[in-house]
Amino acid sequence: MSYRVAMDIGGTFTDFVVIDEDEQSTSTGKTSTTPASPEQGVLEGIAQVVPELPAISFIVHGTTVGLNAFLERKGTRVLLVMTAGLRDAYSIARHDRKELYTLRYRKPERLVPRRDVYEVGERLRWDGSVDTAFDESSLGPVIAAVKANGIEAVAVCLLHAYVNPEHELEAREVLQRECPGLSVTLSHEIAREWREYERASTAVLNAYVAPRVEGYLRNLENELTARGVQATLHVMQSNGGITTAAKARRQPVQTLLSGPVGGTIGGAALSRAIDRPNLLCIDMGGTSFDLSLIVDGRPTVSTETDLEGLPILMPLVDIHTIGAGGGSLAWLEAGGLRVGPQSAGAMPGPACYGRGGTEPTVTDANLFLGRLDPDFFLGGRMRLDEAAAARALHSVAGGIGLDDSAFAEGMLAIVNANMADAMRTITVRQGIDPRGFSLVAFGGAGPMHAMWLAHELEIREVIVPWSPGTFSAWGMLQTDIRHDVVRSFYRPLAELEGRAVAEVLVELQSEAADLLASEGIVAGDHYFARSADMRYVGQEYTVNVPIGGDVDLTTVGESFHDAHRVRYGHSTPGAPVEFVNLRLAGFGRIAGDAAPFRAPSEELDPVAGRRRATFAGAALDTAVLHRDRLRPGAEFAGPLVIEEQSSTTVVPPGHTMSVDALGNLLITTTKGRA
């Protein structure tokens, strides 16, 4: 036997997808996440879903360990080393205000206070030539501080190291020689680009989460090996590709969005399979609501982003996240009802989980309204406590003078409005008309809310893929190993020849090929994507432009003007243009097949029964369907509740659900609003 396994660690549940390569069958599973020790939940779950652990041939997982350490400010204390004279560059940051009309605006708090920023004697010129030689003795105060305070991590960001890394490499050699076991992050290895503040910020964030992520991955690898798993552990990266756990330990910043990105990659695979080029993907789990776009069959990718106001320089799939999920708590503020971003999490979880929770959550509201079956949650492996949910709702409903049913629907209306506003952030506010997209709903709670969200944005079609509750984990099996390399290339377009660009791209391709070979990918499975960061002369920020196999600078210039117009709504074809960076993404083919659905072998009645469910204040007789009995071509009119092991889909009145050839549920509006 041979198994391909994917695991996605969420805030409430850890999801598993297992592909039996011999039987060509796919199975799924869920276990409760164990926040205090995430690897324990993974190990417990994998033992339940894989019959023989030594038979695992490939294993990948997405983790939020690094992201949670950052968001909760539970990373390690970091010392930052910078070139003499530039100590305050990290603290000063940039002068732009992220919130123009906030009278008491304050810059986001840095991860490293000024007292923990040290200077080292050295200086490189802009072209990488040495102005001042590296002074090893100037690291003395850093070494003393590490030893005196038990510091676990140091970030080094020296001037122009992206051109010449020699001094940063010398600094690491000295630090690790004098402080064995110290985690040292070098800026040129994390973000080989100009702009000192952004490069320092990225290096600091990597160092901040490094001990936590390194420890977690090392423990998980050791435990898997002890259980007979010989396959190399892989980790989903924020750029949409995967890498080995060994590489992820060296650059943990690459894993920050690894969980949510799996769903986006799954959306791209789904887009190709069903010929829907434009998809708006929503992933609603127990804690968060993640959104992303598939445009022309590909996920949107940016070369930088910021987390809570702190910039990060690295290629990553565009993910927008808010605190909204099945565990989002309802609470009163100044007499008004609020829902989220606070969450009941995995422990104690919603009141209906029976683990001691007493505050009402979105899951409690859905259960109270008849949209969840208390005896079929997680396919019947977990029973929900209806009485506890009712008590939790009633404890708050009286405070605003509503009966329990109206209060539950009000909770859902508020959380839906919050999620719809987030959807507008990545579409309408970016000049994108969402009405030209199909909405793909997944996550444990996504299919329960999808139709209401579609109505908010006037989207006509909702697609619920196979096993939506584990869709992000499945997406991790649909991508390849990826490594991104970049080279600073500050040149005017008008003064360039294509040969100069091609020479640098050849060097980058050789570098990426070496990285892929180091992870065991043979040359025949390599492929590459080339691009450039470009801008009009006088601009500060860039637009990324793809470069084809033959470097035709006329075509590249035209592509830049087109990309600028799409991004900003205007372009100036006659204006001078310049290159800033050349980029290359190296891929190694390891992705699996993209179609896990198998039609039921027997023709069984999909209608499991009927129950009362509340819609718009009315308790309606609602058909309950078992999804694993639905065959392609089946069609039903709402109201419907469609149950499966990983999720529940709710189809309100005035809508029709049909099943396509790949087992996806296609839901469309027939009349009115949800």
Coordinates of N, CA and C in Angstrom, one line a residue, residues 429-639:
R429 N -13.4 47.1 -3.8 CA -12.4 48.1 -3.5 C -11.1 48.0 -4.3
Q430 N -10.9 46.9 -5.0 CA -9.8 46.8 -5.9 C -10.2 47.0 -7.3
G431 N -11.4 47.4 -7.6 CA -11.8 47.6 -8.9 C -12.3 46.4 -9.6
I432 N -12.6 45.3 -8.9 CA -13.0 44.0 -9.4 C -14.5 43.8 -9.2
D433 N -15.2 43.5 -10.3 CA -16.6 43.3 -10.2 C -16.9 41.8 -9.8
P434 N -17.3 41.6 -8.5 CA -17.5 40.2 -8.1 C -18.6 39.4 -8.8
R435 N -19.5 40.2 -9.5 CA -20.6 39.5 -10.2 C -20.1 38.6 -11.4
G436 N -18.9 38.8 -11.8 CA -18.3 37.9 -12.9 C -17.7 36.7 -12.3
F437 N -17.8 36.5 -11.0 CA -17.1 35.3 -10.4 C -18.1 34.3 -9.9
S438 N -17.6 33.1 -9.7 CA -18.4 32.1 -9.0 C -17.8 32.0 -7.6
L439 N -18.7 31.8 -6.6 CA -18.2 31.7 -5.2 C -18.0 30.3 -4.8
V440 N -16.7 30.0 -4.4 CA -16.4 28.6 -4.0 C -16.4 28.7 -2.4
A441 N -17.2 27.9 -1.8 CA -17.3 27.9 -0.3 C -16.8 26.6 0.2
F442 N -15.9 26.7 1.2 CA -15.4 25.5 1.9 C -15.0 25.9 3.3
G443 N -14.3 24.9 4.0 CA -14.2 25.1 5.4 C -15.4 24.4 6.1
G444 N -15.3 24.2 7.4 CA -16.4 23.5 8.1 C -17.7 24.3 8.0
A445 N -17.6 25.6 8.1 CA -18.8 26.5 8.2 C -19.1 27.2 6.9
G446 N -18.2 27.3 5.9 CA -18.4 28.1 4.7 C -19.7 27.7 3.9
P447 N -20.0 26.5 3.7 CA -21.2 26.1 2.9 C -22.5 26.5 3.6
M448 N -22.4 26.7 4.9 CA -23.7 27.1 5.7 C -24.0 28.5 5.4
H449 N -23.1 29.4 5.1 CA -23.3 30.8 5.0 C -23.2 31.3 3.6
A450 N -22.7 30.4 2.6 CA -22.4 30.9 1.3 C -23.4 31.6 0.5
M451 N -24.7 31.1 0.6 CA -25.7 31.7 -0.2 C -26.1 33.1 0.3
W452 N -26.0 33.4 1.5 CA -26.3 34.7 2.0 C -25.1 35.7 1.6
L453 N -23.9 35.2 1.6 CA -22.8 36.0 1.2 C -22.9 36.3 -0.3
A454 N -23.3 35.3 -1.1 CA -23.4 35.5 -2.6 C -24.4 36.5 -2.9
H455 N -25.5 36.6 -2.1 CA -26.6 37.6 -2.4 C -26.0 39.0 -2.0
E456 N -25.2 39.1 -1.0 CA -24.7 40.4 -0.6 C -23.8 41.0 -1.8
L457 N -23.1 40.1 -2.6 CA -22.3 40.6 -3.6 C -22.9 40.4 -5.0
E458 N -24.1 39.9 -5.1 CA -24.9 39.7 -6.3 C -24.2 38.6 -7.2
I459 N -23.6 37.6 -6.5 CA -23.0 36.5 -7.2 C -24.0 35.4 -7.5
R460 N -24.1 34.9 -8.7 CA -25.3 34.1 -9.1 C -25.0 32.6 -8.8
E461 N -23.7 32.2 -8.7 CA -23.5 30.7 -8.6 C -22.5 30.5 -7.4
V462 N -22.9 29.5 -6.6 CA -22.1 29.1 -5.4 C -21.7 27.6 -5.7
I463 N -20.4 27.3 -5.5 CA -19.9 26.0 -5.8 C -19.4 25.5 -4.4
V464 N -19.9 24.3 -4.0 CA -19.4 23.6 -2.8 C -18.6 22.4 -3.3
P465 N -17.3 22.4 -3.2 CA -16.5 21.3 -3.7 C -16.7 20.0 -2.8
W466 N -16.1 18.9 -3.3 CA -16.0 17.7 -2.6 C -15.4 17.9 -1.3
S467 N -15.9 17.3 -0.2 CA -15.4 17.4 1.1 C -14.9 18.8 1.5
P468 N -15.8 19.8 1.5 CA -15.4 21.2 1.8 C -14.7 21.4 3.1
G469 N -15.0 20.6 4.1 CA -14.3 20.8 5.4 C -12.9 20.5 5.4
T470 N -12.4 19.7 4.4 CA -11.0 19.3 4.3 C -10.4 19.8 3.0
F471 N -11.1 20.8 2.3 CA -10.6 21.2 1.0 C -9.2 21.8 1.0
S472 N -8.9 22.6 2.1 CA -7.6 23.2 2.1 C -6.5 22.1 2.2
A473 N -6.7 21.1 3.0 CA -5.8 20.0 3.0 C -5.6 19.3 1.7
W474 N -6.8 19.1 1.0 CA -6.7 18.5 -0.4 C -5.9 19.4 -1.3
G475 N -6.1 20.7 -1.2 CA -5.3 21.6 -2.0 C -3.8 21.5 -1.9
M476 N -3.4 21.1 -0.7 CA -1.9 20.9 -0.5 C -1.3 19.8 -1.3
L477 N -2.2 18.9 -1.8 CA -1.8 17.8 -2.6 C -1.8 18.1 -4.1
Q478 N -2.2 19.3 -4.4 CA -2.4 19.7 -5.8 C -1.3 20.7 -6.3
T479 N -0.3 20.9 -5.5 CA 0.7 21.9 -5.8 C 2.1 21.2 -5.8
D480 N 3.1 21.9 -6.3 CA 4.4 21.4 -6.4 C 5.4 22.1 -5.5
I481 N 6.6 21.5 -5.3 CA 7.7 22.2 -4.6 C 8.0 23.5 -5.3
R482 N 8.2 24.6 -4.5 CA 8.5 25.9 -5.1 C 9.6 26.6 -4.3
H483 N 10.5 27.2 -5.1 CA 11.5 28.1 -4.5 C 11.6 29.4 -5.3
D484 N 11.6 30.5 -4.6 CA 11.7 31.8 -5.3 C 13.0 32.4 -5.1
V485 N 13.6 32.9 -6.1 CA 14.9 33.7 -6.1 C 14.7 35.0 -6.7
V486 N 15.5 36.0 -6.3 CA 15.3 37.4 -6.8 C 16.7 38.0 -6.8
R487 N 16.9 38.9 -7.8 CA 18.1 39.7 -7.9 C 17.8 41.1 -8.2
S488 N 18.4 42.0 -7.4 CA 18.2 43.5 -7.6 C 18.8 43.8 -9.0
F489 N 18.0 44.5 -9.8 CA 18.4 44.8 -11.2 C 17.8 46.2 -11.5
Y490 N 18.5 47.2 -11.0 CA 18.0 48.6 -11.1 C 18.5 49.2 -12.4
R491 N 17.8 49.1 -13.5 CA 18.2 49.6 -14.8 C 17.0 50.2 -15.6
P492 N 17.3 51.3 -16.4 CA 16.2 51.9 -17.2 C 15.9 50.9 -18.4
L493 N 14.7 50.8 -18.7 CA 14.3 49.9 -19.8 C 14.9 50.4 -21.1
A494 N 14.9 51.7 -21.4 CA 15.3 52.2 -22.7 C 16.7 52.0 -22.9
E495 N 17.6 51.8 -21.9 CA 19.0 51.6 -22.1 C 19.5 50.2 -22.1
L496 N 18.5 49.2 -22.1 CA 18.8 47.8 -21.9 C 18.7 47.1 -23.2
E497 N 19.5 46.0 -23.3 CA 19.3 45.0 -24.3 C 18.8 43.7 -23.7
G498 N 18.0 42.9 -24.4 CA 17.4 41.7 -23.9 C 18.5 40.8 -23.3
R499 N 19.7 40.8 -23.9 CA 20.7 39.8 -23.5 C 21.1 40.0 -22.0
A500 N 21.1 41.3 -21.6 CA 21.5 41.6 -20.2 C 20.5 41.0 -19.2
V501 N 19.2 41.1 -19.6 CA 18.2 40.5 -18.7 C 18.3 39.0 -18.7
A502 N 18.5 38.4 -19.9 CA 18.5 37.0 -20.1 C 19.6 36.4 -19.3
E503 N 20.8 37.1 -19.2 CA 22.0 36.5 -18.5 C 21.7 36.4 -17.0
V504 N 21.0 37.4 -16.5 CA 20.7 37.3 -15.0 C 19.7 36.2 -14.8
L505 N 18.7 36.1 -15.7 CA 17.7 35.1 -15.5 C 18.2 33.7 -15.6
V506 N 19.2 33.5 -16.4 CA 19.9 32.2 -16.5 C 20.6 31.9 -15.2
E507 N 21.3 32.9 -14.6 CA 21.9 32.7 -13.3 C 20.9 32.3 -12.2
L508 N 19.7 33.0 -12.2 CA 18.7 32.7 -11.2 C 18.1 31.3 -11.4
Q509 N 18.0 30.9 -12.7 CA 17.5 29.6 -13.0 C 18.4 28.5 -12.5
S510 N 19.7 28.8 -12.6 CA 20.7 27.8 -12.1 C 20.6 27.7 -10.6
E511 N 20.4 28.9 -9.9 CA 20.3 28.9 -8.5 C 19.0 28.1 -8.0
A512 N 17.9 28.4 -8.7 CA 16.7 27.7 -8.3 C 16.8 26.2 -8.6
A513 N 17.5 25.8 -9.7 CA 17.6 24.4 -10.0 C 18.4 23.7 -8.9
D514 N 19.4 24.4 -8.4 CA 20.2 23.8 -7.3 C 19.4 23.6 -6.1
L515 N 18.5 24.5 -5.8 CA 17.6 24.4 -4.6 C 16.7 23.2 -4.8
L516 N 16.1 23.0 -6.0 CA 15.2 21.9 -6.2 C 16.0 20.6 -6.2
A517 N 17.2 20.6 -6.7 CA 18.0 19.3 -6.7 C 18.3 18.9 -5.2
S518 N 18.5 20.0 -4.4 CA 18.8 19.7 -3.0 C 17.6 19.0 -2.2
E519 N 16.4 19.1 -2.8 CA 15.3 18.5 -2.2 C 14.9 17.2 -3.0
G520 N 15.8 16.7 -3.8 CA 15.6 15.4 -4.5 C 14.7 15.5 -5.7
I521 N 14.5 16.7 -6.3 CA 13.7 16.8 -7.6 C 14.7 16.7 -8.8
V522 N 14.5 15.7 -9.6 CA 15.3 15.5 -10.8 C 15.1 16.6 -11.8
A523 N 16.1 16.9 -12.7 CA 16.0 18.0 -13.6 C 14.8 17.9 -14.5
G524 N 14.4 16.7 -14.9 CA 13.3 16.5 -15.8 C 12.0 17.0 -15.2
D525 N 11.9 17.2 -13.9 CA 10.7 17.6 -13.2 C 10.8 19.1 -12.8
H526 N 11.8 19.8 -13.3 CA 11.9 21.2 -13.0 C 11.1 22.0 -14.1
Y527 N 10.5 23.1 -13.7 CA 10.0 24.1 -14.6 C 10.0 25.5 -13.9
F528 N 10.0 26.6 -14.7 CA 10.3 27.9 -14.1 C 9.4 28.9 -14.6
A529 N 9.2 30.0 -13.8 CA 8.4 31.1 -14.2 C 9.2 32.4 -13.9
R530 N 9.4 33.2 -14.9 CA 10.3 34.4 -14.8 C 9.4 35.7 -14.8
S531 N 9.9 36.7 -14.0 CA 9.2 37.9 -14.0 C 10.1 39.1 -13.6
A532 N 9.6 40.3 -13.6 CA 10.4 41.5 -13.2 C 9.5 42.4 -12.5
D533 N 10.0 43.1 -11.5 CA 9.4 44.2 -10.8 C 9.8 45.5 -11.5
M534 N 8.8 46.2 -12.0 CA 9.0 47.4 -12.9 C 8.2 48.5 -12.4
R535 N 8.5 49.7 -12.8 CA 7.8 50.9 -12.4 C 8.1 52.1 -13.3
Y536 N 7.3 53.1 -13.3 CA 7.6 54.3 -14.0 C 8.7 55.0 -13.2
V537 N 9.6 55.7 -13.9 CA 10.7 56.5 -13.2 C 10.0 57.5 -12.3
G538 N 10.4 57.6 -11.1 CA 9.9 58.5 -10.1 C 8.9 57.9 -9.2
Q539 N 8.4 56.6 -9.5 CA 7.5 56.0 -8.6 C 8.3 55.2 -7.5
E540 N 7.6 54.9 -6.4 CA 8.3 54.2 -5.3 C 8.0 52.7 -5.4
Y541 N 6.8 52.3 -5.7 CA 6.5 50.9 -5.7 C 6.3 50.3 -7.1
T542 N 6.3 49.0 -7.2 CA 6.5 48.3 -8.5 C 5.3 47.5 -8.8
V543 N 5.2 47.1 -10.1 CA 4.3 46.1 -10.6 C 5.1 44.9 -11.1
N544 N 4.6 43.7 -10.8 CA 5.3 42.5 -11.3 C 4.8 42.1 -12.7
V545 N 5.7 41.9 -13.6 CA 5.4 41.6 -15.0 C 6.0 40.3 -15.4
P546 N 5.3 39.3 -16.0 CA 5.9 38.1 -16.4 C 6.8 38.3 -17.6
I547 N 7.8 37.4 -17.7 CA 8.8 37.5 -18.8 C 8.8 36.1 -19.5
G548 N 8.5 36.0 -20.7 CA 8.5 34.7 -21.4 C 9.8 34.1 -21.7
G549 N 9.8 33.0 -22.4 CA 11.1 32.3 -22.7 C 12.1 33.1 -23.4
D550 N 11.6 33.9 -24.4 CA 12.5 34.8 -25.1 C 12.3 36.2 -24.5
V551 N 13.4 36.8 -24.2 CA 13.3 38.1 -23.5 C 13.2 39.2 -24.6
D552 N 12.0 39.6 -24.9 CA 11.7 40.7 -25.8 C 11.3 41.9 -25.0
L553 N 12.2 42.9 -24.9 CA 12.0 44.0 -24.1 C 10.8 44.9 -24.5
T554 N 10.5 44.9 -25.8 CA 9.3 45.6 -26.3 C 8.1 45.0 -25.7
T555 N 8.0 43.7 -25.8 CA 6.8 43.0 -25.2 C 6.8 43.2 -23.7
V556 N 7.9 43.1 -23.1 CA 7.9 43.3 -21.6 C 7.4 44.7 -21.3
G557 N 7.8 45.7 -22.0 CA 7.4 47.1 -21.8 C 5.9 47.2 -22.0
E558 N 5.3 46.6 -23.0 CA 3.9 46.7 -23.2 C 3.1 46.0 -22.1
S559 N 3.7 44.8 -21.7 CA 3.1 44.1 -20.6 C 3.0 44.9 -19.3
F560 N 4.1 45.7 -19.1 CA 4.1 46.6 -17.9 C 3.0 47.6 -17.9
H561 N 2.8 48.3 -19.1 CA 1.8 49.3 -19.2 C 0.4 48.6 -19.0
D562 N 0.2 47.5 -19.5 CA -1.1 46.8 -19.3 C -1.3 46.4 -17.9
A563 N -0.2 45.9 -17.2 CA -0.4 45.5 -15.8 C -0.6 46.7 -14.9
H564 N 0.0 47.8 -15.2 CA -0.2 49.0 -14.5 C -1.6 49.5 -14.6
R565 N -2.1 49.4 -15.8 CA -3.5 49.9 -16.0 C -4.5 49.0 -15.2
V566 N -4.3 47.7 -15.2 CA -5.1 46.8 -14.5 C -5.0 47.1 -13.0
R567 N -3.8 47.3 -12.5 CA -3.6 47.5 -11.1 C -4.1 48.8 -10.6
Y568 N -3.8 49.9 -11.3 CA -4.1 51.2 -10.8 C -5.2 52.0 -11.6
G569 N -5.6 51.4 -12.7 CA -6.7 52.1 -13.5 C -6.2 53.0 -14.5
H570 N -4.9 53.1 -14.7 CA -4.3 54.1 -15.7 C -2.9 53.6 -16.1
S571 N -2.4 54.1 -17.2 CA -1.0 53.8 -17.6 C -0.6 55.0 -18.5
T572 N 0.7 55.1 -18.7 CA 1.3 56.2 -19.5 C 2.3 55.6 -20.4
P573 N 1.9 55.0 -21.6 CA 2.8 54.3 -22.5 C 4.0 55.0 -22.9
G574 N 4.0 56.4 -23.0 CA 5.2 57.1 -23.4 C 6.2 57.4 -22.3
A575 N 5.9 57.2 -21.1 CA 6.7 57.5 -20.0 C 7.9 56.6 -19.8
P576 N 9.0 57.1 -19.3 CA 10.2 56.2 -19.1 C 9.9 55.1 -18.0
V577 N 10.4 53.9 -18.2 CA 10.1 52.8 -17.3 C 11.5 52.2 -16.9
E578 N 11.5 51.7 -15.6 CA 12.8 51.1 -15.1 C 12.5 49.7 -14.5
F579 N 13.5 48.8 -14.6 CA 13.5 47.6 -13.8 C 14.0 47.9 -12.4
V580 N 13.5 47.1 -11.4 CA 13.9 47.2 -10.1 C 14.5 45.8 -9.6
N581 N 13.7 44.7 -9.8 CA 14.1 43.4 -9.5 C 13.8 42.4 -10.6
L582 N 14.6 41.4 -10.8 CA 14.3 40.2 -11.6 C 14.0 39.0 -10.7
R583 N 12.9 38.3 -11.0 CA 12.5 37.2 -10.1 C 12.4 35.9 -11.0
L584 N 12.6 34.8 -10.3 CA 12.3 33.5 -10.9 C 11.8 32.5 -9.8
A585 N 10.7 31.9 -10.2 CA 10.1 30.8 -9.3 C 10.5 29.5 -10.0
G586 N 11.2 28.6 -9.2 CA 11.5 27.3 -9.6 C 10.6 26.3 -9.0
F587 N 10.0 25.4 -9.9 CA 9.0 24.4 -9.4 C 9.6 23.0 -9.7
G588 N 9.2 22.1 -8.8 CA 9.5 20.7 -8.9 C 8.2 19.9 -8.9
R589 N 7.9 19.1 -10.0 CA 6.6 18.4 -10.1 C 6.5 17.3 -9.1
I590 N 5.5 17.4 -8.2 CA 5.2 16.3 -7.3 C 3.7 16.2 -7.1
A591 N 2.9 17.1 -7.7 CA 1.4 17.2 -7.4 C 0.7 15.9 -7.8
G592 N -0.4 15.6 -7.1 CA -1.2 14.4 -7.4 C -2.3 14.7 -8.3
D593 N -3.2 13.7 -8.5 CA -4.3 13.9 -9.4 C -5.3 14.9 -8.7
A594 N -6.1 15.5 -9.6 CA -7.0 16.6 -9.1 C -8.5 16.2 -9.0
A595 N -8.8 14.9 -9.1 CA -10.2 14.5 -9.1 C -10.5 13.4 -8.1
P596 N -10.8 13.8 -6.8 CA -11.0 12.7 -5.8 C -12.4 12.1 -5.8
F597 N -13.4 12.7 -6.5 CA -14.8 12.3 -6.4 C -15.0 11.0 -7.1
R598 N -15.8 10.1 -6.4 CA -16.3 8.9 -7.1 C -17.8 8.9 -6.9
A599 N -18.6 8.7 -7.9 CA -20.0 8.6 -7.8 C -20.4 7.4 -7.0
P600 N -21.5 7.4 -6.2 CA -21.9 6.3 -5.4 C -22.2 5.1 -6.3
S601 N -21.7 3.9 -5.8 CA -21.9 2.7 -6.6 C -23.3 2.2 -6.6
E602 N -24.1 2.6 -5.6 CA -25.5 2.2 -5.5 C -26.4 3.4 -5.6
E603 N -27.6 3.1 -6.2 CA -28.6 4.2 -6.3 C -29.4 4.2 -5.0
L604 N -29.0 5.0 -4.0 CA -29.8 5.1 -2.8 C -30.5 6.4 -2.7
D605 N -31.6 6.4 -2.0 CA -32.3 7.7 -1.9 C -31.5 8.7 -1.1
P606 N -31.1 9.8 -1.6 CA -30.3 10.8 -0.9 C -31.1 11.5 0.2
V607 N -32.4 11.4 0.2 CA -33.2 12.1 1.3 C -33.2 11.3 2.5
A608 N -32.5 11.8 3.6 CA -32.3 11.0 4.8 C -33.5 11.3 5.7
G609 N -34.3 12.4 5.5 CA -35.4 12.7 6.4 C -35.7 14.2 6.2
R610 N -36.6 14.7 7.1 CA -37.0 16.1 7.0 C -37.0 16.6 8.5
R611 N -36.8 17.9 8.6 CA -36.9 18.6 9.9 C -37.2 20.0 9.7
R612 N -37.6 20.7 10.8 CA -37.9 22.1 10.8 C -36.6 22.9 10.9
A613 N -36.4 23.8 10.0 CA -35.3 24.7 10.0 C -35.8 26.1 9.8
T614 N -35.3 27.1 10.5 CA -35.8 28.5 10.4 C -35.1 29.3 9.4
F615 N -35.8 30.0 8.5 CA -35.3 30.9 7.5 C -36.2 32.2 7.6
A616 N -35.6 33.3 7.7 CA -36.3 34.6 7.7 C -37.5 34.6 8.7
G617 N -37.3 34.0 9.9 CA -38.3 34.0 10.9 C -39.3 33.0 10.8
A618 N -39.3 32.1 9.8 CA -40.3 31.1 9.6 C -39.7 29.7 9.7
A619 N -40.3 28.8 10.5 CA -39.8 27.4 10.6 C -40.4 26.6 9.5
L620 N -39.5 26.2 8.5 CA -40.0 25.5 7.3 C -39.6 24.1 7.3
D621 N -40.5 23.3 6.7 CA -40.2 21.8 6.6 C -39.1 21.7 5.5
T622 N -38.0 21.1 6.0 CA -36.7 21.1 5.2 C -36.2 19.7 4.9
A623 N -35.9 19.4 3.7 CA -35.4 18.1 3.3 C -33.9 18.0 3.8
V624 N -33.5 16.9 4.3 CA -32.2 16.7 4.8 C -31.6 15.6 3.8
L625 N -30.5 15.9 3.1 CA -29.9 15.0 2.2 C -28.5 14.5 2.7
H626 N -28.2 13.2 2.4 CA -26.8 12.7 2.6 C -26.0 12.9 1.3
R627 N -25.0 13.7 1.4 CA -24.2 14.0 0.2 C -23.6 12.8 -0.5
D628 N -23.1 11.9 0.3 CA -22.5 10.7 -0.3 C -23.4 9.8 -1.1
R629 N -24.7 10.2 -1.1 CA -25.7 9.4 -1.9 C -26.1 10.2 -3.1
L630 N -25.6 11.4 -3.3 CA -25.9 12.3 -4.4 C -25.1 11.9 -5.6
R631 N -25.8 11.6 -6.7 CA -25.2 11.3 -8.0 C -25.1 12.4 -8.9
P632 N -24.1 12.5 -9.9 CA -24.1 13.6 -10.8 C -25.4 13.7 -11.6
G633 N -25.9 14.9 -11.8 CA -27.2 15.2 -12.4 C -28.3 15.3 -11.5
A634 N -28.2 15.0 -10.2 CA -29.2 15.2 -9.2 C -29.5 16.6 -9.1
E635 N -30.8 17.0 -8.8 CA -31.2 18.4 -8.7 C -32.4 18.4 -7.6
F636 N -32.2 19.4 -6.7 CA -33.2 19.6 -5.7 C -33.5 21.1 -5.4
A637 N -34.7 21.4 -5.0 CA -35.0 22.8 -4.7 C -35.0 23.0 -3.2
G638 N -34.6 24.3 -2.8 CA -34.5 24.6 -1.4 C -35.9 24.8 -0.8
P639 N -36.0 24.8 0.5 CA -34.9 24.7 1.5 C -34.3 23.3 1.6

